[in-house]
C-alpha cells in the first residue's frame, strides 16, 4: 500500500493519529521536500515516528516514481506531504503511477494553507481562485496570474497568493557545468510578493489593485508564533513577518462586517484601515 | 485557554497528535454537532480521549458562549469542530467572545472539505467560490448562490457545493407549541442537490449550467469507503452515494487534461464522458 499522508502546516505533531499509525506500519518513508516545508527538522519527525525518513527532492519524485513505489504491492510505503496531499500536481502523478502498477493508494488528509488561511478571519466562502507568485528573475517577470486576481476582486472575492519557495535550485553556471551544487533555499516574503505585485500593476495598468488595496500578510500559520498583519499593500511592504513560510491575501471588493472585525485586530494602523473600510466598503467602526 | 480543535473528516483518528494532546489537557470538552458530523459516534471519541464529551447544539453555541468559556482563563477548555475550525462563522463568534474575556485561544487546524475535495482530482487552484445548497421547503426555494456558480463557470472555475444538514430541527408545529421534540437528522444527498439545481435553472433560465453539465458527486471523503462519481447532472440524479456526508462539485468551463484523467477513473459512463470532453472541452481520450 502507498500511504500519501498530509503532515499539516507546522511541526511533527500536526500529523493525524491515523497518519502516525500508517507511518509506523511503513517500511520506507519518503518526505516530499520541495513544494512546501515544515517548520521543524526531519529529525523531529524521525523521533516521533521511530523510523528513518528519506528526503525526496523534485528530481526523485518526478523521475524515480517507480523506485519510490518499489515493492509497495507487498509492503507499506509512506509518502509524506506538508499540508494536504492534494496541494500539488506532482502527487497526482505518483498516485496515477501506483494505480498503473496495481498498488493500493490511501490518502490521509490534513490541513493546508488552502483552508487554514481561514484563521485570518476571512470566510473561506469568499475566496476566489488561488494564485502562485514566483520569484522574479532579471529576465523573467511572470504576471500570468494577474487576470485571476482581477476577476476575483471584481467579483468581490479574496485571493490567496501562495508564495514561491526555491529549494535545491542550481545556479545557471552550476547547471551548465553539470555540478550538483545547490543554492541556499529561498522563501518568498510577503514584502517581496507585494513589491512584485505592485511592479506588475505599474506595468499593466489595468487596475486590478493598487498600493491602497487592503491585504493580509500571514506567516507560519498553524504554529504558536503565527503572525498576521492587515494593511494596504504599501503598508505591508515594510512589515517584518519573520521566518518562513509566508502567504498573502488580497482582499476583494466586498468585506463582511465580521471579516472587518478581524482585520482591525491585527492592522498595521487601525486608523487608516477604518478610513479605507468606510471610504471603499461603506463599513463603519 | 480555549482550544478550538479541528477533528478532520471521518473518524476519531483524524484528530492530530497535537489536537489529541490538547484535548487530554482539558477539563471540559465540547463537540460542535450541527454544522457537520463525523462518521462515528461520540463514544468512539470519548474512548480515544479518555474523557467525557458535551455535545453542543446550535442553541448552546449561539446563546451560551459564556457558559462554554466559564473558567477558561484558569483551566483548559476544548471546542471540537468537525473539519477545520474556520469552516463556520459561529466559531468566530466564540473566539471573539473569548478574546473579550481575556481568554487565550489556540486553534489546531485540520483537513476540511474545502481542501480535501482535491481528492477528486480537480486542482484546488481551479476552484472559485464555494456555495451552500439548503433544503427546499414548500415555500422557500432559495437560489441566491446561483450567480456565484454562474461567475465561477464562466471564468472556467469549478464550484464546490456544500450540502445542507438538518440536525435537531423542530417541526413548525412543535416549535409553535414550544415542544422540544426534534425531527430526525437529515443530510442532503447529491441526488437532491442536483434535482434542486436543475429546478433552479429551469426557473431562472440563465444558462449557468444544464443537465449535460459535468459534475462530481463525492461522499464520505477521507474515509475508507469514500465514493466519487463523475457524470452529467442528469446522470448523477440516479447514482446511489450511500451514507452521508455528500458534496457536489460543478465542473467549470475549463478542464486540465490531468483533471480529465481523474474524471474518467470514476465516470458513470466513460463513453458519454469522453464525448462531452471532446465536444465541450476539446480534450481527446
Coordinates of C-alpha atoms in Angstrom, one line a residue:
Chain A
X1 CA 0.0 0.0 0.0
X2 CA 1.1 3.5 -0.7
X3 CA 0.1 5.9 2.0
X4 CA 0.1 9.5 0.9
X5 CA 0.0 11.4 4.2
X6 CA -0.6 15.1 4.9
X7 CA 1.6 16.5 7.6
X8 CA -0.3 19.7 8.2
X9 CA 1.4 23.0 8.5
X10 CA 3.8 23.5 11.4
X11 CA 5.6 20.7 13.3
X12 CA 5.8 16.9 13.7
X13 CA 2.7 16.8 16.0
X14 CA 0.4 18.1 13.2
X15 CA 0.2 14.7 11.7
X16 CA -3.1 12.9 12.5
X17 CA -3.3 9.9 14.8
X18 CA -4.3 7.9 11.7
X19 CA -1.4 9.2 9.7
X20 CA 1.1 8.4 12.5
X21 CA -0.3 4.8 12.7
X22 CA 0.1 4.5 9.0
X23 CA 3.7 5.8 9.0
X24 CA 4.6 3.3 11.8
X25 CA 3.4 0.5 9.6
X26 CA 5.6 1.5 6.7
X27 CA 9.0 0.0 5.7
X28 CA 10.1 3.1 3.7
X29 CA 9.1 6.7 4.4
X30 CA 9.6 9.5 1.9
X31 CA 9.3 13.2 2.7
X32 CA 8.4 15.4 -0.2
X33 CA 10.6 18.5 0.4
X34 CA 10.3 20.9 -2.4
X35 CA 6.7 22.2 -2.7
X36 CA 6.5 23.2 1.0
X37 CA 8.3 22.8 4.3
X38 CA 7.5 22.1 7.9
X39 CA 9.0 24.5 10.5
X40 CA 11.0 21.7 12.1
X41 CA 13.9 19.4 11.1
X42 CA 13.3 16.0 9.8
X43 CA 15.0 14.6 12.9
X44 CA 12.0 15.7 15.0
X45 CA 9.7 13.7 12.6
X46 CA 12.0 10.7 12.8
X47 CA 12.0 10.8 16.6
X48 CA 8.2 10.7 16.7
X49 CA 7.9 8.0 14.0
X50 CA 10.8 6.0 15.4
X51 CA 11.7 5.5 11.8
X52 CA 14.2 6.9 9.3
X53 CA 13.0 9.3 6.6
X54 CA 14.2 9.6 3.0
X55 CA 14.0 13.1 1.8
X56 CA 12.6 13.2 -1.7
X57 CA 13.6 16.1 -3.9
X58 CA 11.8 17.2 -7.1
X59 CA 14.2 15.1 -9.2
X60 CA 13.4 11.9 -7.3
X61 CA 9.7 12.4 -7.3
X62 CA 9.4 13.3 -10.9
X63 CA 11.8 10.8 -12.4
X64 CA 12.1 8.0 -9.9
X65 CA 8.4 7.2 -9.2
X66 CA 9.0 3.5 -9.7
X67 CA 11.8 3.5 -7.1
X68 CA 9.6 5.1 -4.5
X69 CA 6.9 2.6 -5.3
X70 CA 9.1 -0.5 -5.4
X71 CA 7.6 -3.4 -3.5
X72 CA 4.6 -1.4 -2.4
X73 CA 2.3 -4.2 -3.6
X74 CA 3.6 -6.2 -0.7
X75 CA 4.9 -3.7 1.9
X76 CA 3.6 -0.3 3.1
X77 CA 5.4 2.8 1.8
X78 CA 4.7 6.3 3.1
X79 CA 4.9 9.5 1.0
X80 CA 4.7 12.4 3.4
X81 CA 3.5 15.8 2.1
X82 CA 3.5 19.1 4.0
X83 CA -0.1 20.4 4.2
X84 CA -2.6 18.2 2.4
X85 CA -1.6 15.6 -0.2
X86 CA -3.6 17.2 -3.0
X87 CA -1.9 20.6 -3.0
X88 CA 0.5 19.9 -5.8
X89 CA 0.0 18.1 -9.2
X90 CA 3.2 16.1 -8.7
X91 CA 1.5 13.9 -6.2
X92 CA -1.3 13.1 -8.6
X93 CA 1.4 11.7 -10.9
X94 CA 2.7 9.4 -8.1
X95 CA -0.9 8.1 -7.3
X96 CA -1.6 7.5 -11.0
X97 CA 1.6 5.5 -11.4
X98 CA 0.8 3.5 -8.3
X99 CA -2.6 2.6 -9.8
X100 CA -1.0 1.6 -13.1
X101 CA 1.2 -0.8 -11.0
X102 CA -1.9 -2.2 -9.2
X103 CA -0.6 -0.7 -5.9
X104 CA -3.3 0.4 -3.5
X105 CA -3.2 4.1 -2.5
X106 CA -4.6 5.5 0.7
X107 CA -4.7 9.2 1.3
X108 CA -4.7 10.7 4.8
X109 CA -5.8 14.3 4.7
X110 CA -4.6 17.2 6.8
X111 CA -4.9 21.0 7.0
X112 CA -3.2 23.0 4.2
X113 CA -2.9 26.7 3.7
X114 CA -5.9 26.5 1.3
X115 CA -8.2 26.0 4.3
X116 CA -6.1 27.1 7.3
X117 CA -5.9 30.6 5.8
X118 CA -9.4 31.0 7.3
X119 CA -7.5 31.7 10.6
X120 CA -7.1 35.3 9.3
X121 CA -10.9 35.8 9.8
X122 CA -11.8 36.0 6.2
X123 CA -14.5 33.5 5.3
X124 CA -13.3 30.7 3.0
X125 CA -16.6 31.0 1.1
X126 CA -15.5 34.5 -0.1
X127 CA -12.2 33.3 -1.7
X128 CA -11.9 33.0 -5.5
X129 CA -9.2 31.1 -7.2
X130 CA -5.8 31.0 -5.5
X131 CA -2.7 32.1 -7.4
X132 CA 1.0 31.3 -7.1
X133 CA 3.6 34.1 -7.2
X134 CA 7.0 33.1 -8.3
X135 CA 10.3 34.9 -7.8
X136 CA 11.1 37.4 -10.5
X137 CA 14.5 36.9 -12.2
X138 CA 16.3 39.5 -14.2
X139 CA 14.7 38.4 -17.4
X140 CA 11.6 36.5 -16.3
X141 CA 8.9 38.5 -14.5
X142 CA 5.8 36.4 -14.9
X143 CA 2.4 38.0 -14.4
X144 CA 0.1 35.3 -15.8
X145 CA -1.9 35.2 -12.6
X146 CA -3.0 38.8 -12.9
X147 CA -6.3 38.2 -14.7
X148 CA -7.3 35.8 -11.9
X149 CA -6.7 38.4 -9.2
X150 CA -8.6 40.9 -11.3
X151 CA -11.6 38.5 -11.8
X152 CA -11.6 37.7 -8.1
X153 CA -11.5 41.2 -6.9
X154 CA -14.1 42.4 -9.4
X155 CA -16.5 39.7 -8.2
X156 CA -15.9 40.7 -4.6
X157 CA -13.7 37.7 -3.8
X158 CA -10.5 37.5 -1.8
X159 CA -7.4 36.0 -3.4
X160 CA -4.9 33.7 -1.6
X161 CA -1.4 34.2 -3.0
X162 CA 0.9 31.3 -2.5
X163 CA 4.5 32.4 -2.4
X164 CA 7.4 30.8 -4.1
X165 CA 9.9 28.6 -2.4
X166 CA 13.2 27.6 -4.1
X167 CA 14.8 24.5 -2.6
X168 CA 17.8 22.7 -4.1
X169 CA 18.0 25.1 -7.1
X170 CA 21.2 25.2 -9.1
X171 CA 22.7 28.4 -10.4
X172 CA 22.8 28.6 -14.2
X173 CA 26.5 28.2 -14.1
X174 CA 26.4 25.1 -12.0
X175 CA 23.6 23.7 -14.1
X176 CA 25.6 24.3 -17.3
X177 CA 28.7 22.6 -15.9
X178 CA 26.6 19.8 -14.5
X179 CA 27.8 20.5 -11.0
X180 CA 25.4 19.2 -8.4
X181 CA 25.9 22.3 -6.2
X182 CA 22.8 23.8 -4.8
X183 CA 21.9 27.4 -3.8
X184 CA 20.7 28.0 -0.3
X185 CA 16.9 27.7 0.0
X186 CA 14.9 30.8 -0.6
X187 CA 11.3 31.5 0.6
X188 CA 9.4 34.5 -0.7
X189 CA 8.5 37.0 1.9
X190 CA 5.2 39.0 2.0
X191 CA 7.4 42.0 1.3
X192 CA 8.8 40.6 -2.0
X193 CA 5.4 39.4 -3.1
X194 CA 3.9 42.9 -2.6
X195 CA 6.8 44.6 -4.4
X196 CA 6.4 42.2 -7.4
X197 CA 2.6 42.7 -7.4
X198 CA 3.0 46.5 -7.4
X199 CA 5.6 46.3 -10.2
X200 CA 3.2 44.2 -12.3
X201 CA 0.3 46.7 -11.8
X202 CA 2.6 49.5 -12.7
X203 CA 3.5 47.7 -16.0
X204 CA 0.0 46.5 -16.9
X205 CA -2.0 49.5 -15.5
X206 CA -5.3 47.5 -15.6
X207 CA -6.4 48.5 -12.1
X208 CA -6.8 45.0 -10.5
X209 CA -5.3 46.5 -7.4
X210 CA -3.1 49.4 -6.3
X211 CA -0.9 50.3 -3.4
X212 CA -4.0 51.3 -1.3
X213 CA -5.6 47.8 -1.8
X214 CA -6.2 46.0 1.5
X215 CA -4.4 42.8 2.1
X216 CA -3.3 40.5 4.9
X217 CA 0.2 39.1 5.2
X218 CA 0.3 35.8 7.1
X219 CA 3.3 33.9 8.3
X220 CA 3.8 30.4 9.9
X221 CA 0.0 29.7 10.0
X222 CA -0.8 27.0 12.5
X223 CA 2.3 27.5 14.7
X224 CA 2.3 29.1 18.1
X225 CA 4.2 32.1 16.6
X226 CA 2.0 32.7 13.6
X227 CA 1.8 36.3 12.5
X228 CA -1.0 38.1 10.7
X229 CA -0.9 41.7 9.7
X230 CA -3.5 43.6 7.7
X231 CA -3.0 46.9 5.9
X232 CA -2.6 48.4 2.5
X233 CA -0.1 46.8 0.1
X234 CA 2.0 49.9 0.6
X235 CA 2.0 49.4 4.4
X236 CA 2.8 45.7 4.2
X237 CA 6.0 46.3 2.2
X238 CA 7.7 47.3 5.4
X239 CA 6.3 44.8 7.9
X240 CA 8.7 42.2 9.1
X241 CA 7.0 38.9 9.1
X242 CA 9.9 36.9 10.3
X243 CA 10.7 33.3 9.4
X244 CA 9.0 31.4 6.5
X245 CA 6.5 30.4 5.2
X246 CA 4.6 33.5 4.2
X247 CA 1.4 33.9 2.3
X248 CA -0.6 36.9 1.2
X249 CA -4.3 37.5 0.9
X250 CA -5.6 40.3 -1.4
X251 CA -8.9 41.4 -0.1
X252 CA -11.8 41.6 -2.6
X253 CA -14.2 44.4 -3.3
X254 CA -16.5 43.2 -0.6
X255 CA -15.9 42.7 3.1
X256 CA -18.4 41.2 5.6
X257 CA -18.5 43.2 8.8
X258 CA -17.3 40.2 10.8
X259 CA -14.3 40.0 8.4
X260 CA -13.7 43.7 9.1
X261 CA -13.7 43.0 12.8
X262 CA -10.7 40.6 12.3
X263 CA -8.9 43.0 10.0
X264 CA -8.9 45.6 12.8
X265 CA -7.4 43.1 15.3
X266 CA -4.1 43.0 13.5
X267 CA -3.9 46.1 11.5
X268 CA -0.7 47.9 10.8
X269 CA -2.6 51.1 11.5
X270 CA -6.2 50.9 12.7
X271 CA -7.0 54.5 11.8
X272 CA -6.1 54.3 8.2
X273 CA -7.8 50.9 8.0
X274 CA -11.0 52.3 9.3
X275 CA -10.7 55.2 6.8
X276 CA -10.5 52.7 3.9
X277 CA -13.2 50.5 5.3
X278 CA -15.5 53.5 5.4
X279 CA -14.5 55.0 2.1
X280 CA -14.3 51.9 -0.1
X281 CA -16.6 49.4 1.7
X282 CA -19.1 51.7 3.5
X283 CA -18.3 49.9 6.7
X284 CA -18.5 51.9 10.0
X285 CA -16.3 51.2 13.0
Chain B
X1 CA -7.0 28.5 27.4
X2 CA -9.7 27.8 24.8
X3 CA -8.5 25.2 22.3
X4 CA -10.5 25.2 19.1
X5 CA -9.6 21.9 17.5
X6 CA -10.4 20.6 14.1
X7 CA -11.3 16.9 14.0
X8 CA -10.9 16.3 10.3
X9 CA -13.5 14.5 8.2
X10 CA -14.0 10.9 9.0
X11 CA -13.4 9.2 12.4
X12 CA -11.8 9.7 15.8
X13 CA -8.3 9.1 14.5
X14 CA -8.4 12.0 12.1
X15 CA -7.5 14.4 15.0
X16 CA -3.9 15.5 15.0
X17 CA -1.4 14.3 17.6
X18 CA -1.3 17.9 18.8
X19 CA -5.0 18.1 19.0
X20 CA -5.3 14.9 21.0
X21 CA -2.7 16.2 23.5
X22 CA -4.6 19.4 23.9
X23 CA -7.9 17.5 24.4
X24 CA -6.3 15.4 27.1
X25 CA -5.2 18.6 28.9
X26 CA -8.8 20.0 29.0
X27 CA -11.3 19.9 31.9
X28 CA -14.3 20.4 29.7
X29 CA -14.7 19.2 26.1
X30 CA -17.5 20.5 23.8
X31 CA -18.3 18.9 20.4
X32 CA -20.0 21.2 17.9
X33 CA -22.6 19.0 16.4
X34 CA -24.7 21.0 14.0
X35 CA -22.6 22.3 11.1
X36 CA -21.1 19.0 10.2
X37 CA -20.8 15.4 11.6
X38 CA -18.1 12.8 11.9
X39 CA -18.9 9.3 10.7
X40 CA -18.6 7.7 14.1
X41 CA -20.4 8.1 17.4
X42 CA -19.1 10.4 20.1
X43 CA -18.4 7.3 22.3
X44 CA -15.5 6.4 19.9
X45 CA -14.1 9.9 20.5
X46 CA -14.5 9.6 24.3
X47 CA -12.7 6.3 24.3
X48 CA -9.7 7.8 22.5
X49 CA -9.7 10.9 24.6
X50 CA -10.4 9.0 27.9
X51 CA -12.7 12.0 28.7
X52 CA -16.4 12.8 28.5
X53 CA -17.7 15.0 25.8
X54 CA -20.5 17.6 26.0
X55 CA -22.4 17.8 22.7
X56 CA -23.0 21.5 21.9
X57 CA -26.0 22.2 19.7
X58 CA -26.6 25.4 17.8
X59 CA -28.6 26.9 20.7
X60 CA -25.9 26.3 23.2
X61 CA -23.1 27.7 21.0
X62 CA -25.0 30.7 19.9
X63 CA -26.6 31.7 23.2
X64 CA -24.4 30.1 25.9
X65 CA -20.9 31.2 24.8
X66 CA -20.1 32.4 28.3
X67 CA -21.1 29.0 29.8
X68 CA -18.7 27.2 27.4
X69 CA -15.9 29.7 28.3
X70 CA -16.5 29.6 32.0
X71 CA -13.2 29.4 33.9
X72 CA -11.2 29.1 30.7
X73 CA -8.9 31.8 32.0
X74 CA -7.6 29.2 34.5
X75 CA -8.4 25.8 33.0
X76 CA -8.2 24.4 29.5
X77 CA -11.5 24.0 27.6
X78 CA -11.7 22.3 24.2
X79 CA -14.2 23.1 21.5
X80 CA -14.1 20.4 18.9
X81 CA -15.2 21.1 15.3
X82 CA -15.6 18.6 12.5
X83 CA -13.3 19.5 9.7
X84 CA -11.3 22.7 10.3
X85 CA -12.2 25.3 13.0
X86 CA -12.7 28.1 10.5
X87 CA -15.4 26.5 8.4
X88 CA -18.3 28.2 10.0
X89 CA -18.9 31.8 11.2
X90 CA -20.3 30.6 14.5
X91 CA -16.8 29.6 15.7
X92 CA -15.5 33.1 15.0
X93 CA -18.1 34.4 17.5
X94 CA -16.8 32.1 20.2
X95 CA -13.2 33.2 19.6
X96 CA -14.2 36.8 19.6
X97 CA -16.1 36.4 22.9
X98 CA -13.0 34.6 24.4
X99 CA -10.8 37.4 23.5
X100 CA -13.2 39.9 25.1
X101 CA -12.9 37.9 28.3
X102 CA -9.1 37.8 28.0
X103 CA -9.1 34.1 27.5
X104 CA -6.3 32.8 25.3
X105 CA -7.4 31.0 22.2
X106 CA -5.4 28.4 20.3
X107 CA -6.6 26.9 17.1
X108 CA -5.5 23.5 15.9
X109 CA -6.1 23.0 12.2
X110 CA -7.2 20.0 10.3
X111 CA -8.5 18.9 6.9
X112 CA -11.9 20.2 5.8
X113 CA -14.0 19.5 2.7
X114 CA -12.6 22.9 1.4
X115 CA -9.2 21.3 0.8
X116 CA -9.9 17.6 0.9
X117 CA -12.1 17.9 -2.1
X118 CA -8.8 17.9 -4.0
X119 CA -9.1 14.1 -3.7
X120 CA -11.4 14.1 -6.6
X121 CA -8.5 15.0 -8.9
X122 CA -9.6 18.6 -9.6
X123 CA -6.9 21.1 -8.8
X124 CA -7.8 23.3 -5.8
X125 CA -6.3 26.2 -7.8
X126 CA -9.1 25.9 -10.2
X127 CA -12.0 26.3 -7.8
X128 CA -13.9 29.5 -7.5
X129 CA -16.1 30.5 -4.6
X130 CA -17.9 27.6 -2.7
X131 CA -21.6 27.7 -2.3
X132 CA -24.1 26.2 0.2
X133 CA -27.2 24.5 -1.1
X134 CA -30.0 24.3 1.5
X135 CA -33.0 22.0 1.5
X136 CA -36.0 23.4 -0.4
X137 CA -39.2 23.6 1.6
X138 CA -42.6 24.0 0.1
X139 CA -42.5 27.8 0.2
X140 CA -38.8 28.5 0.4
X141 CA -36.7 27.5 -2.6
X142 CA -33.6 29.7 -2.3
X143 CA -31.3 30.2 -5.3
X144 CA -29.2 33.1 -4.1
X145 CA -26.0 31.2 -4.8
X146 CA -26.8 30.9 -8.5
X147 CA -24.8 34.0 -9.6
X148 CA -21.7 32.6 -7.9
X149 CA -22.0 29.3 -9.8
X150 CA -22.5 31.3 -13.0
X151 CA -19.5 33.5 -12.3
X152 CA -17.3 30.5 -11.5
X153 CA -18.3 28.5 -14.5
X154 CA -17.9 31.4 -16.9
X155 CA -14.4 32.1 -15.6
X156 CA -13.5 28.4 -16.1
X157 CA -13.6 27.6 -12.4
X158 CA -15.1 24.7 -10.6
X159 CA -17.7 25.1 -7.8
X160 CA -17.7 23.2 -4.6
X161 CA -21.3 22.9 -3.4
X162 CA -21.7 22.2 0.3
X163 CA -24.9 20.3 1.0
X164 CA -27.3 21.1 3.8
X165 CA -27.6 19.2 7.0
X166 CA -30.5 19.5 9.4
X167 CA -29.8 18.4 12.9
X168 CA -32.1 18.9 15.9
X169 CA -34.7 20.8 13.9
X170 CA -38.2 21.2 15.2
X171 CA -41.3 20.9 13.1
X172 CA -43.3 24.2 12.8
X173 CA -46.0 22.7 14.9
X174 CA -43.6 21.6 17.7
X175 CA -41.9 25.0 17.6
X176 CA -45.2 26.8 17.8
X177 CA -46.2 24.8 20.8
X178 CA -42.8 25.2 22.4
X179 CA -42.3 21.4 22.5
X180 CA -38.6 20.4 22.5
X181 CA -39.3 17.5 20.1
X182 CA -36.8 17.2 17.3
X183 CA -37.1 15.8 13.8
X184 CA -34.7 13.0 12.8
X185 CA -31.5 14.4 11.3
X186 CA -31.4 14.9 7.5
X187 CA -28.4 15.1 5.3
X188 CA -28.8 16.3 1.7
X189 CA -27.8 13.8 -0.9
X190 CA -26.0 14.5 -4.2
X191 CA -29.3 13.5 -5.8
X192 CA -31.4 16.1 -4.0
X193 CA -28.8 18.7 -4.6
X194 CA -28.8 18.0 -8.4
X195 CA -32.6 18.0 -8.5
X196 CA -32.7 21.4 -6.8
X197 CA -30.0 22.8 -9.0
X198 CA -31.9 21.7 -12.2
X199 CA -35.2 23.1 -10.8
X200 CA -33.5 26.5 -10.2
X201 CA -32.0 26.5 -13.7
X202 CA -35.4 25.7 -15.2
X203 CA -36.9 28.6 -13.3
X204 CA -34.1 31.2 -14.0
X205 CA -33.2 30.1 -17.5
X206 CA -29.8 32.0 -17.3
X207 CA -27.7 29.1 -18.6
X208 CA -25.2 28.8 -15.7
X209 CA -25.5 25.0 -16.2
X210 CA -27.8 22.5 -17.6
X211 CA -28.5 18.7 -17.3
X212 CA -25.5 18.0 -19.5
X213 CA -23.1 19.9 -17.3
X214 CA -20.3 17.7 -15.9
X215 CA -20.1 17.3 -12.1
X216 CA -18.6 15.1 -9.5
X217 CA -20.6 13.7 -6.6
X218 CA -18.5 12.9 -3.6
X219 CA -19.4 11.0 -0.4
X220 CA -17.6 10.4 2.9
X221 CA -14.4 12.0 1.7
X222 CA -11.4 10.9 3.8
X223 CA -13.0 7.6 4.9
X224 CA -12.0 4.2 3.6
X225 CA -15.4 3.9 1.8
X226 CA -15.3 7.3 0.2
X227 CA -17.2 7.4 -3.1
X228 CA -16.7 9.7 -6.1
X229 CA -18.7 9.5 -9.3
X230 CA -18.4 11.9 -12.3
X231 CA -21.0 12.4 -14.9
X232 CA -23.6 14.8 -16.2
X233 CA -26.0 16.3 -13.7
X234 CA -28.7 14.2 -15.3
X235 CA -26.7 11.0 -14.8
X236 CA -25.8 11.8 -11.2
X237 CA -29.5 12.1 -10.2
X238 CA -29.8 8.3 -10.2
X239 CA -26.4 7.4 -8.6
X240 CA -26.6 6.0 -5.1
X241 CA -23.9 7.6 -3.0
X242 CA -24.8 5.8 0.2
X243 CA -24.4 7.2 3.7
X244 CA -23.7 10.9 4.4
X245 CA -21.9 13.4 4.1
X246 CA -22.2 14.2 0.5
X247 CA -20.9 17.1 -1.6
X248 CA -21.1 18.1 -5.2
X249 CA -18.6 19.7 -7.5
X250 CA -19.8 21.5 -10.6
X251 CA -17.0 21.5 -13.2
X252 CA -16.1 24.8 -14.8
X253 CA -15.8 25.7 -18.5
X254 CA -12.1 24.6 -18.5
X255 CA -10.6 21.2 -17.6
X256 CA -6.9 20.4 -17.4
X257 CA -6.0 17.1 -19.1
X258 CA -4.8 15.7 -15.8
X259 CA -8.2 16.5 -14.2
X260 CA -9.9 14.8 -17.2
X261 CA -7.8 11.7 -16.4
X262 CA -9.3 11.5 -12.9
X263 CA -12.9 12.2 -14.2
X264 CA -12.5 9.1 -16.4
X265 CA -11.5 6.9 -13.4
X266 CA -14.9 7.2 -11.8
X267 CA -17.3 8.1 -14.5
X268 CA -20.9 6.8 -14.5
X269 CA -20.3 6.2 -18.2
X270 CA -16.9 6.8 -19.8
X271 CA -18.2 6.8 -23.3
X272 CA -20.5 9.7 -22.8
X273 CA -17.9 11.5 -20.6
X274 CA -15.4 11.3 -23.4
X275 CA -17.9 12.6 -25.9
X276 CA -18.6 15.6 -23.7
X277 CA -14.8 16.2 -23.0
X278 CA -14.2 16.2 -26.8
X279 CA -17.3 18.3 -27.7
X280 CA -17.2 20.9 -25.0
X281 CA -13.5 20.9 -23.9
X282 CA -11.6 19.8 -27.0
X283 CA -10.0 17.1 -24.9
X284 CA -9.1 13.8 -26.6
X285 CA -9.1 10.4 -24.9

